[in-house]
CSV table of C-alpha atoms and ligand atoms in Angstrom, one decimal:
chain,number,residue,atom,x,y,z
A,27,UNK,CA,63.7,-47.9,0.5
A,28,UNK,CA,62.8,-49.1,4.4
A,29,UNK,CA,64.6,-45.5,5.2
A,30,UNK,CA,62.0,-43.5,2.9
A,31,UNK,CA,59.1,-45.5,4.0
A,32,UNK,CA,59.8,-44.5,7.5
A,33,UNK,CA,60.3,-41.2,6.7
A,34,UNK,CA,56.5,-41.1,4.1
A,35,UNK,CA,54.7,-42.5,7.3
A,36,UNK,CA,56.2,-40.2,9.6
A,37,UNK,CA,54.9,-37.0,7.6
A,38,UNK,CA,51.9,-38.2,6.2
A,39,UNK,CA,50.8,-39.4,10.2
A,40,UNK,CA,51.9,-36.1,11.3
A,41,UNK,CA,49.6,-33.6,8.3
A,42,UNK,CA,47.0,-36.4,8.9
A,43,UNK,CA,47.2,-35.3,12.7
A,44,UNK,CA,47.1,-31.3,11.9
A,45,UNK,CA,44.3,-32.0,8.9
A,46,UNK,CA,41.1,-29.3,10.1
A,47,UNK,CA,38.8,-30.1,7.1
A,48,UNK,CA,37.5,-32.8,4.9
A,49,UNK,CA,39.0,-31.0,1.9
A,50,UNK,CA,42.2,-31.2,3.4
A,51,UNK,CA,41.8,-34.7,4.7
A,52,UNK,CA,40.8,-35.8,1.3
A,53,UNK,CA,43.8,-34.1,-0.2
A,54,UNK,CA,46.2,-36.0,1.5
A,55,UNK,CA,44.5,-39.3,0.8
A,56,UNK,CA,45.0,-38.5,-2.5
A,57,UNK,CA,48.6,-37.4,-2.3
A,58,UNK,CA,49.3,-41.0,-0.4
A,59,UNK,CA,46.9,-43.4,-2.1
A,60,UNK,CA,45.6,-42.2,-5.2
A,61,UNK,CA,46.0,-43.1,-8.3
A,62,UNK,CA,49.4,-41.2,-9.0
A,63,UNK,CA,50.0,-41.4,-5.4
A,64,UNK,CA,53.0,-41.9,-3.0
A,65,UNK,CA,52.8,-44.8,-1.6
A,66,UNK,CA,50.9,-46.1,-4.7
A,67,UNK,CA,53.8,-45.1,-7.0
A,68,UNK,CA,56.1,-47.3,-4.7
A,69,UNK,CA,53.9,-50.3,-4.8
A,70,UNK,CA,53.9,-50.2,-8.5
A,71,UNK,CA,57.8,-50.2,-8.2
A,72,UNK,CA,57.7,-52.9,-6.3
A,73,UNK,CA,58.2,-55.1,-8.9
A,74,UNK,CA,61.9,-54.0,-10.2
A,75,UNK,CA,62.8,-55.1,-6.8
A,76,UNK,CA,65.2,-58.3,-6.2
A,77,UNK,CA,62.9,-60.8,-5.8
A,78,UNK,CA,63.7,-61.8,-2.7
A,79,UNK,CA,63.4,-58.1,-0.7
A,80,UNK,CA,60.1,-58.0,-2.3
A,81,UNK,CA,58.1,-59.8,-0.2
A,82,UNK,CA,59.4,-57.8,2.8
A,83,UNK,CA,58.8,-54.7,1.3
A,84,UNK,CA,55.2,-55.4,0.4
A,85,UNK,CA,54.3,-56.1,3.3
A,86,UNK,CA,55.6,-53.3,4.8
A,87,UNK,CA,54.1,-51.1,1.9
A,88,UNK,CA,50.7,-52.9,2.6
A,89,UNK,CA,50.7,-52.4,6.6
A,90,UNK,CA,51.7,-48.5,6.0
A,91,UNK,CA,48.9,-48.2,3.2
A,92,UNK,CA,46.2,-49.7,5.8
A,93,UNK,CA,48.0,-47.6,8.7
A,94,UNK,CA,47.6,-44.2,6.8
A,95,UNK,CA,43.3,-45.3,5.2
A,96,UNK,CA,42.7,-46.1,8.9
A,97,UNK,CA,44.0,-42.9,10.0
A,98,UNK,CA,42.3,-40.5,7.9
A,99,UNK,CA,39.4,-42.6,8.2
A,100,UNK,CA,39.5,-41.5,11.9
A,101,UNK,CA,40.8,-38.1,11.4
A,102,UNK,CA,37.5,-37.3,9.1
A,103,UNK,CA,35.1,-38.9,12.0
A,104,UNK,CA,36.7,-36.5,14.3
A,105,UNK,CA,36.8,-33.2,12.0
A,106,UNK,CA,33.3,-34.1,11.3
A,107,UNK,CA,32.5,-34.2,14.9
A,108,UNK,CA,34.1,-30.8,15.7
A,109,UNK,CA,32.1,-29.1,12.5
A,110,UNK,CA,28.7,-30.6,13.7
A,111,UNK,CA,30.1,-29.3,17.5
A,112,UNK,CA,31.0,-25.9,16.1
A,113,UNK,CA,27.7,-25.4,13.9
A,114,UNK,CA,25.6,-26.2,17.2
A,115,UNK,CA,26.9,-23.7,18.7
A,116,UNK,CA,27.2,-21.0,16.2
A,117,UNK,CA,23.7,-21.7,14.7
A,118,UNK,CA,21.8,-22.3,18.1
A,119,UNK,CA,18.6,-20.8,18.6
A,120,UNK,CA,17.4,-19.7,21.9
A,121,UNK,CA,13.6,-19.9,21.1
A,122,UNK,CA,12.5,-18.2,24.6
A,123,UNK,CA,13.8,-14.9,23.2
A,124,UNK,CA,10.9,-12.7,22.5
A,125,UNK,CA,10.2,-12.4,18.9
A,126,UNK,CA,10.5,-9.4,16.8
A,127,UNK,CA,7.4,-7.6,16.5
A,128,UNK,CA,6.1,-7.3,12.8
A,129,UNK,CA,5.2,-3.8,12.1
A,130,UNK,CA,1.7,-3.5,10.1
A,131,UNK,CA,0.9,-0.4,8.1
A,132,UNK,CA,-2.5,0.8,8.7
A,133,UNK,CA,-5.5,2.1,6.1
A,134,UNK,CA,-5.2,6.0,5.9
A,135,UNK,CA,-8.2,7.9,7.3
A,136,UNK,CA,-9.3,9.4,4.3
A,137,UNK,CA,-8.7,6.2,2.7
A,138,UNK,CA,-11.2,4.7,5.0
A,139,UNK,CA,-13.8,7.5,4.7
A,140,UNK,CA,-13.6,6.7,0.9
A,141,UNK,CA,-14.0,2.9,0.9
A,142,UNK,CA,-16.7,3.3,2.8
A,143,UNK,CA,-18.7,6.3,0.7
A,144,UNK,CA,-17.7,3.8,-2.3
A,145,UNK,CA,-19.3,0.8,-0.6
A,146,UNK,CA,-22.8,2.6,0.7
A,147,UNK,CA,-23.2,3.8,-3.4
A,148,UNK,CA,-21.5,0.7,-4.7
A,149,UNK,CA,-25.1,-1.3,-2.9
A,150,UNK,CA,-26.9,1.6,-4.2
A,151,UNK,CA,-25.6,0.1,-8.0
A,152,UNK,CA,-23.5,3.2,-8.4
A,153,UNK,CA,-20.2,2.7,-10.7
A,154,UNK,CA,-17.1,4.5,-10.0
A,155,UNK,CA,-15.1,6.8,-12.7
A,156,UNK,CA,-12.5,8.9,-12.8
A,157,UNK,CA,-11.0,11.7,-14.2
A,158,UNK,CA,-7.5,14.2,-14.6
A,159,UNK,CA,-6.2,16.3,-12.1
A,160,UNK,CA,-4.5,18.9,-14.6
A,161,UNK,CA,-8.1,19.6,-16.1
A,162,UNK,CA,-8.8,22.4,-18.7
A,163,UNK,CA,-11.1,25.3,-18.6
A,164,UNK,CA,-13.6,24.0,-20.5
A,165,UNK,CA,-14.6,20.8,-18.5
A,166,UNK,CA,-13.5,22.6,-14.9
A,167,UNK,CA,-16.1,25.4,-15.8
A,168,UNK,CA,-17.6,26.5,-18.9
A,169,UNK,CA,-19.4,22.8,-19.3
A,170,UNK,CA,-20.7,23.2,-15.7
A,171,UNK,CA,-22.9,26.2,-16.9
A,172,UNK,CA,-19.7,28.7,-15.5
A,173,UNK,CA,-18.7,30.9,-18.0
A,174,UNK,CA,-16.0,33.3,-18.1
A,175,UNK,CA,-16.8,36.3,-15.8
A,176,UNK,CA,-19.5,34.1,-14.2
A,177,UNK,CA,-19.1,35.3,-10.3
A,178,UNK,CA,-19.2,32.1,-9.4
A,179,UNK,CA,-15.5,31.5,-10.6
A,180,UNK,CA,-15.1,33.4,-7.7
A,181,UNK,CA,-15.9,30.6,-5.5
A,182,UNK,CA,-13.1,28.7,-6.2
A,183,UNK,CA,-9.6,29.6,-5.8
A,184,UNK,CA,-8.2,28.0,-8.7
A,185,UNK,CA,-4.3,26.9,-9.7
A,186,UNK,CA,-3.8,27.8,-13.0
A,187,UNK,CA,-1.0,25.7,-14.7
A,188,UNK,CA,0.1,26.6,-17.9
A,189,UNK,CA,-1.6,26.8,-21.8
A,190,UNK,CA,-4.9,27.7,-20.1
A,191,UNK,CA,-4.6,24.5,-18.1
A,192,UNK,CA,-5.2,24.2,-14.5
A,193,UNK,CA,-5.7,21.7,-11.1
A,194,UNK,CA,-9.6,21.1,-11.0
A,195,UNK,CA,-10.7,23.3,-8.2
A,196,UNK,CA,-13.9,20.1,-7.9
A,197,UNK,CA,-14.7,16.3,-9.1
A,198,UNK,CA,-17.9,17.6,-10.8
A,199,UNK,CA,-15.6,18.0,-14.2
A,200,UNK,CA,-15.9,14.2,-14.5
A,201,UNK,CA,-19.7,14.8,-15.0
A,202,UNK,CA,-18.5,16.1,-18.2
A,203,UNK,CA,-16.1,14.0,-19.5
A,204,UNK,CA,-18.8,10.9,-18.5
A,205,UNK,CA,-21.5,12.5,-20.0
A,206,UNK,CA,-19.3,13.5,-23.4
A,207,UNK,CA,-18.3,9.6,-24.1
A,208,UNK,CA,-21.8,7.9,-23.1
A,209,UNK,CA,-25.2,7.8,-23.3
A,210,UNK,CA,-27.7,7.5,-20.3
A,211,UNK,CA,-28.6,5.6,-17.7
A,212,UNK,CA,-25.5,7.0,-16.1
A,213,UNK,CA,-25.4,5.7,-12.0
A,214,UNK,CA,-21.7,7.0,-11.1
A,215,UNK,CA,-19.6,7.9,-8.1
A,216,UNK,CA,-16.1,9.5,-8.7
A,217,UNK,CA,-13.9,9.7,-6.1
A,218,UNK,CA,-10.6,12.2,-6.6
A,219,UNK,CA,-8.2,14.8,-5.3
A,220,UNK,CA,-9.2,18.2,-5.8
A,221,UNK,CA,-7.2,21.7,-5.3
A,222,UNK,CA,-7.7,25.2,-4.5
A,223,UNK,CA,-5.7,28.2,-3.2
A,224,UNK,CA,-6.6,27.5,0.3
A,225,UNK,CA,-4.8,27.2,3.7
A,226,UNK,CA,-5.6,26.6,7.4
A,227,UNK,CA,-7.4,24.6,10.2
A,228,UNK,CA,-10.4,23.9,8.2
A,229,UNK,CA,-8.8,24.3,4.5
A,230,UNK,CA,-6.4,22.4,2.7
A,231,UNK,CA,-4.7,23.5,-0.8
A,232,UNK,CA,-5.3,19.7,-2.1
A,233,UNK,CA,-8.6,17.5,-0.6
A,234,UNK,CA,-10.9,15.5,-1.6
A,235,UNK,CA,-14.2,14.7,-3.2
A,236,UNK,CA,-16.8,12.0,-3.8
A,237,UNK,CA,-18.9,13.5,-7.2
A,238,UNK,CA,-21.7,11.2,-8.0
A,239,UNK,CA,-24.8,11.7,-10.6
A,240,UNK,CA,-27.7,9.9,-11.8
A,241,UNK,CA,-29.0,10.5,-15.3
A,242,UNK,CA,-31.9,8.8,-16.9
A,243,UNK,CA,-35.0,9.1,-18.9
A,244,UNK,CA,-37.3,10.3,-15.5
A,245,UNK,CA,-34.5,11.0,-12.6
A,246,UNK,CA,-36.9,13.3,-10.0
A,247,UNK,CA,-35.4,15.1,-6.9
A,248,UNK,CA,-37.2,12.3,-4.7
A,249,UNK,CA,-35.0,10.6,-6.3
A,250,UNK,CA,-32.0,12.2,-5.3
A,251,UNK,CA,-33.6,12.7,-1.6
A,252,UNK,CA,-33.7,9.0,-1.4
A,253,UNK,CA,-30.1,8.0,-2.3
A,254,UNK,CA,-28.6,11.1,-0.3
A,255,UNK,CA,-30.8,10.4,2.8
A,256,UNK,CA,-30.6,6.6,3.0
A,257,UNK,CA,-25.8,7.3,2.1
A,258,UNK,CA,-26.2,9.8,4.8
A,259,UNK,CA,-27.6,7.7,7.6
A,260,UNK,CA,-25.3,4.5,6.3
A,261,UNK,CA,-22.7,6.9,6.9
A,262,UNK,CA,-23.5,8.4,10.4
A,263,UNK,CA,-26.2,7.4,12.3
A,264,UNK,CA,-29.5,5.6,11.5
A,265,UNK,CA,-31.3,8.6,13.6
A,266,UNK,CA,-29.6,11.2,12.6
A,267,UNK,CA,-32.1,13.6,10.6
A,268,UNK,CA,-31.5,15.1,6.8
A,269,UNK,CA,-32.6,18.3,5.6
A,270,UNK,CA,-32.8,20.0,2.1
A,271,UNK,CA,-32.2,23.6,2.1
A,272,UNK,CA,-32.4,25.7,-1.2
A,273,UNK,CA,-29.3,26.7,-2.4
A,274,UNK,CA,-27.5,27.4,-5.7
A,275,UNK,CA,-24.9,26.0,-8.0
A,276,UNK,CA,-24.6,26.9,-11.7
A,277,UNK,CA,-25.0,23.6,-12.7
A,278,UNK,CA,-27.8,22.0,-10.8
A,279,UNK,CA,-31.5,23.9,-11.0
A,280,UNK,CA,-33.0,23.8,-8.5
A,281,UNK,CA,-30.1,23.2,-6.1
A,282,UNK,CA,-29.7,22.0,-2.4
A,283,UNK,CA,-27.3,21.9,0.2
A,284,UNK,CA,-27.7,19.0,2.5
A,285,UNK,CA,-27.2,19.1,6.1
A,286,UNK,CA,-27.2,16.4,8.9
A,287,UNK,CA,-28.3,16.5,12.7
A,288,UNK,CA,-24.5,17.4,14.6
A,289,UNK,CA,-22.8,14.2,15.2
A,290,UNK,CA,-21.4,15.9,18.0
A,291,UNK,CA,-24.3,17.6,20.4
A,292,UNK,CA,-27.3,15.1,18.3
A,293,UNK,CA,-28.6,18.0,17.0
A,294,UNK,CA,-28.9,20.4,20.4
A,295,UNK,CA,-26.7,22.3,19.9
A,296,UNK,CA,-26.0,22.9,23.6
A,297,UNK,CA,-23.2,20.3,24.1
A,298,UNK,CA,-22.8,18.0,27.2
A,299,UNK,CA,-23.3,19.8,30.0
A,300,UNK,CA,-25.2,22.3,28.8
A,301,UNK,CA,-22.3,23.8,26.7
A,302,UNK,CA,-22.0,26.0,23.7
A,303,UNK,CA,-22.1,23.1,20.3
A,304,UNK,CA,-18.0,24.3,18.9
A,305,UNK,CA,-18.8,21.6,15.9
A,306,UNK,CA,-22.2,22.9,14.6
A,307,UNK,CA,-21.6,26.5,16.5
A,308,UNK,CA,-24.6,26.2,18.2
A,309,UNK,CA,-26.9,25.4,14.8
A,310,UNK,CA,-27.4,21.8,15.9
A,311,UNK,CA,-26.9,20.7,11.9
A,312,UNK,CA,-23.8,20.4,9.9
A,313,UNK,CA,-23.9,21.1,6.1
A,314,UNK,CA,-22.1,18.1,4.2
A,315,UNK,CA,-23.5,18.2,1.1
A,316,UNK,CA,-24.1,19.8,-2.2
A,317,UNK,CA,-26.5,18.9,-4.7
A,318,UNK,CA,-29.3,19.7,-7.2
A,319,UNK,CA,-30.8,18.1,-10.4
A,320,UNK,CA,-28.3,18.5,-13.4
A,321,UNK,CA,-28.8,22.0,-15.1
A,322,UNK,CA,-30.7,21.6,-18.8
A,323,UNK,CA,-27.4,24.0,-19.8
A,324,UNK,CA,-25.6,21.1,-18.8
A,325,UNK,CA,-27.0,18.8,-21.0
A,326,UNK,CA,-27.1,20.6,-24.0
A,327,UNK,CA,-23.0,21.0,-23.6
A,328,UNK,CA,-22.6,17.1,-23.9
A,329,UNK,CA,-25.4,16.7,-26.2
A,330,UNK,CA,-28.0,15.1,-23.9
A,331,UNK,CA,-31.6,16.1,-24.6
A,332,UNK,CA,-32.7,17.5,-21.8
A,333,UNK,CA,-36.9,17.3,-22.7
A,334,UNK,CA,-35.7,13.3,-23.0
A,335,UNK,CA,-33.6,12.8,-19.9
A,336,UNK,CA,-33.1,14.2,-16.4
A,337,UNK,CA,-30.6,13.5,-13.7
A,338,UNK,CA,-29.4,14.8,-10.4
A,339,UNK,CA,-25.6,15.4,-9.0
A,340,UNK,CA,-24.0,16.2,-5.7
A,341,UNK,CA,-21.0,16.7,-4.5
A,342,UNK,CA,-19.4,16.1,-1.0
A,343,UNK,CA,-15.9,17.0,0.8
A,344,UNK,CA,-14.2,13.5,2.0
A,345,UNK,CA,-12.0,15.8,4.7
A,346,UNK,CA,-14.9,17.7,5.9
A,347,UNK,CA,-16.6,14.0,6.4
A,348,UNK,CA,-13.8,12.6,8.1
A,349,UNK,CA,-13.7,15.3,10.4
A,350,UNK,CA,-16.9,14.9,11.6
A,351,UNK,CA,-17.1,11.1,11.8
A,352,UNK,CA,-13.6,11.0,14.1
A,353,UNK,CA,-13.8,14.3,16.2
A,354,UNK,CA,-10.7,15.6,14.2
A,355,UNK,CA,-10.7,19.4,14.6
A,356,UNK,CA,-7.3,20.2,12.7
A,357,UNK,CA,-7.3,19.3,8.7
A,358,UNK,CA,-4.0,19.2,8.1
A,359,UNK,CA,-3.3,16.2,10.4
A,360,UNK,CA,-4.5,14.4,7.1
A,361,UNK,CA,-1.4,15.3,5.5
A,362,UNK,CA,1.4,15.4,8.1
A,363,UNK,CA,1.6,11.9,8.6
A,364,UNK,CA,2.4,11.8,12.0
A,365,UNK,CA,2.6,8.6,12.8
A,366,UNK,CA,1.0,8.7,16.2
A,367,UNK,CA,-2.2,9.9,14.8
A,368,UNK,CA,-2.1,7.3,11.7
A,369,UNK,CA,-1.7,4.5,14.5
A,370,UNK,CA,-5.4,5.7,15.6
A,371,UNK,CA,-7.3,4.7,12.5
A,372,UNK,CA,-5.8,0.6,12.7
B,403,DAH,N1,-18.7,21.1,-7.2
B,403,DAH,C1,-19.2,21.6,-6.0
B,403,DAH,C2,-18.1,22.2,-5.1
B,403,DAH,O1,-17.0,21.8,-5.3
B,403,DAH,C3,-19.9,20.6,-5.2
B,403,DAH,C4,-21.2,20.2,-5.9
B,403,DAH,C5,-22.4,20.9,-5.6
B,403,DAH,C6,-21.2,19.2,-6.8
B,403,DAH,C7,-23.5,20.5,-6.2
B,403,DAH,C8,-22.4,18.8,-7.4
B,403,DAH,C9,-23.6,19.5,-7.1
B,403,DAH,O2,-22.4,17.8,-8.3
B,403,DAH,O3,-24.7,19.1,-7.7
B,403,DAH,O4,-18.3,23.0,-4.3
């Protein structure tokens, strides 16, 4: 019995002294002293011992059982100590490093150029609709007063699709479908991609327009002077001048194109230094806009009366805007998405 004791403390002091975790630690307090344990097991025999070894026994039983608690008491202070040691170390955090710079995304310019047409017509009480891409013939041309073997088809260059379907070659299609579900006063921007079989500095085979019409009982064209003059200068300059010249589209009688004093040369067309205008070629105006007061063929196709109500439209490029607002001379820049020219617009 004295021989086994020996032997019990000998290997339980010696796994005690190797033990590297709490899980371990605890594992060999329950081998010893639980309740099925070692050393517990022998206590409980303790009692079919003569009577008069017992006493020698037990106390030896009791010293080893305090010997081994105190021992893996001190064993689990230490190995708590070397984890709390070891995580310092592993998890320290030099905070004078330099931090990692977040990366922010930046608005897209044509993005911009469009929240901002939205916003000047959004305080003008203008509401915003939209409309298909994939458009059919009807609402891409015949509606707007172009019928089939009208020369102005010829205008656009358009991207048929299939089952007489196509890509709208303008916004002004959303006139239309407007128009077709409700009734007048009608105050409305429309904002959209657009395509045509197009391709180089100035021309790209998708863009973008900003549609917008006003119908009512008594819309005049000083009415659509006001709104285009006063969205102009918002958009450019407050000094920049506007003028109307006649023009034609086949659904706006009469019709205008809009033009604004060059951004570039302020309307001198002599740039700095006395040098030829490369923006407005020498002109001194750039054309940005057109417009006209809705066609009466118009109105009958979405059964408006047109001796009842009267309206204007226009219709504006958002590339050809943002070109001239930043100084960009290349339009497909828009697309390429090059991040060293994206970076510019932040
Ligand atoms: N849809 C025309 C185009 O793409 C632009 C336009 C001109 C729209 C006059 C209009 C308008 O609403 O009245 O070239």
């Amino acid at each position: 019995m004295i021989d086994s004791l020996d032997s019990l403390r000998e290997e339980m002091l010696a796994r005690i002294e190797q033990s590297g975790s709490e899980a371990e630690i605890e594992q060999i307090r329950v081998e010893a002293l639980g309740r099925k344990g070692r050393l517990t097991l022998l206590l409980r025999g303790l009692k079919d011992l003569p009577s008069d070894e017992r006493p020698r026994v037990g106390e030896q039983l009791n010293a080893l059982r305090q010997l081994l608690e105190t021992r893996l008491q001190d064993r689990l202070q230490i190995v708590k100590a070397q984890q709390k040691e070891k995580a310092l170390r592993e998890e320290f955090i030099d905070v004078t490093l330099p931090g990692n710079r977040g990366e922010s995304g930046h608005i897209h310019p044509l993005t911009l150029v469009i929240d901002e047409i939205i916003d000047i017509f959004r305080g003008m009480g203008f509401e915003i609709a939209r409309g298909p891409d994939i458009e059919d013939d009807y609402h891409n041309f015949e509606a707007l007063n172009i019928p089939k073997d009208h020369p102005a088809r010829d205008m656009q260059d358009t991207f048929f699709v299939s089952d007489g379907r196509l890509l709208r070659t303008h916004t002004s299609p959303v006139q239309i479908r407007t128009m077709e579900s409700r009734k007048p006063p009608l105050q409305v921007i429309v904002p959209g991609a657009v395509y045509r079989h197009d391709d180089d500095a100035t021309h790209s085979p998708m863009f973008h327009q900003v549609e917008g019409f006003m119908v009512d009982g008594n819309i005049a064209f000083s009415d659509l002077k006001g709104v285009l003059t006063h969205f102009l200068q918002r958009m450019f300059s407050e000094k920049a001048g506007v003028r109307f010249r006649p023009s034609f589209f086949p659904f706006t009688e009469p019709s205008a194109e809009i033009d604004i004093q060059c951004v570039i040369c302020s309307g001198d067309g002599q740039a700095i230094q006395q040098r030829y205008c490369r923006v407005c070629k020498g002109s001194g105006w750039l054309e940005i806009l057109g417009a006209g007061m809705i066609d009466p063929g118009v109105f009958k196709f979405v059964g408006y009366d047109p001796e009842r109500v009267s309206g204007f439209a226009f219709g504006m490029g958002v590339e050809r805007i943002a070109m001239l607002k930043y100084g960009i001379d290349d339009i497909r820049l828009f697309f390429q998405n090059d991040l060293r020219f994206l970076r510019q617009f932040g």
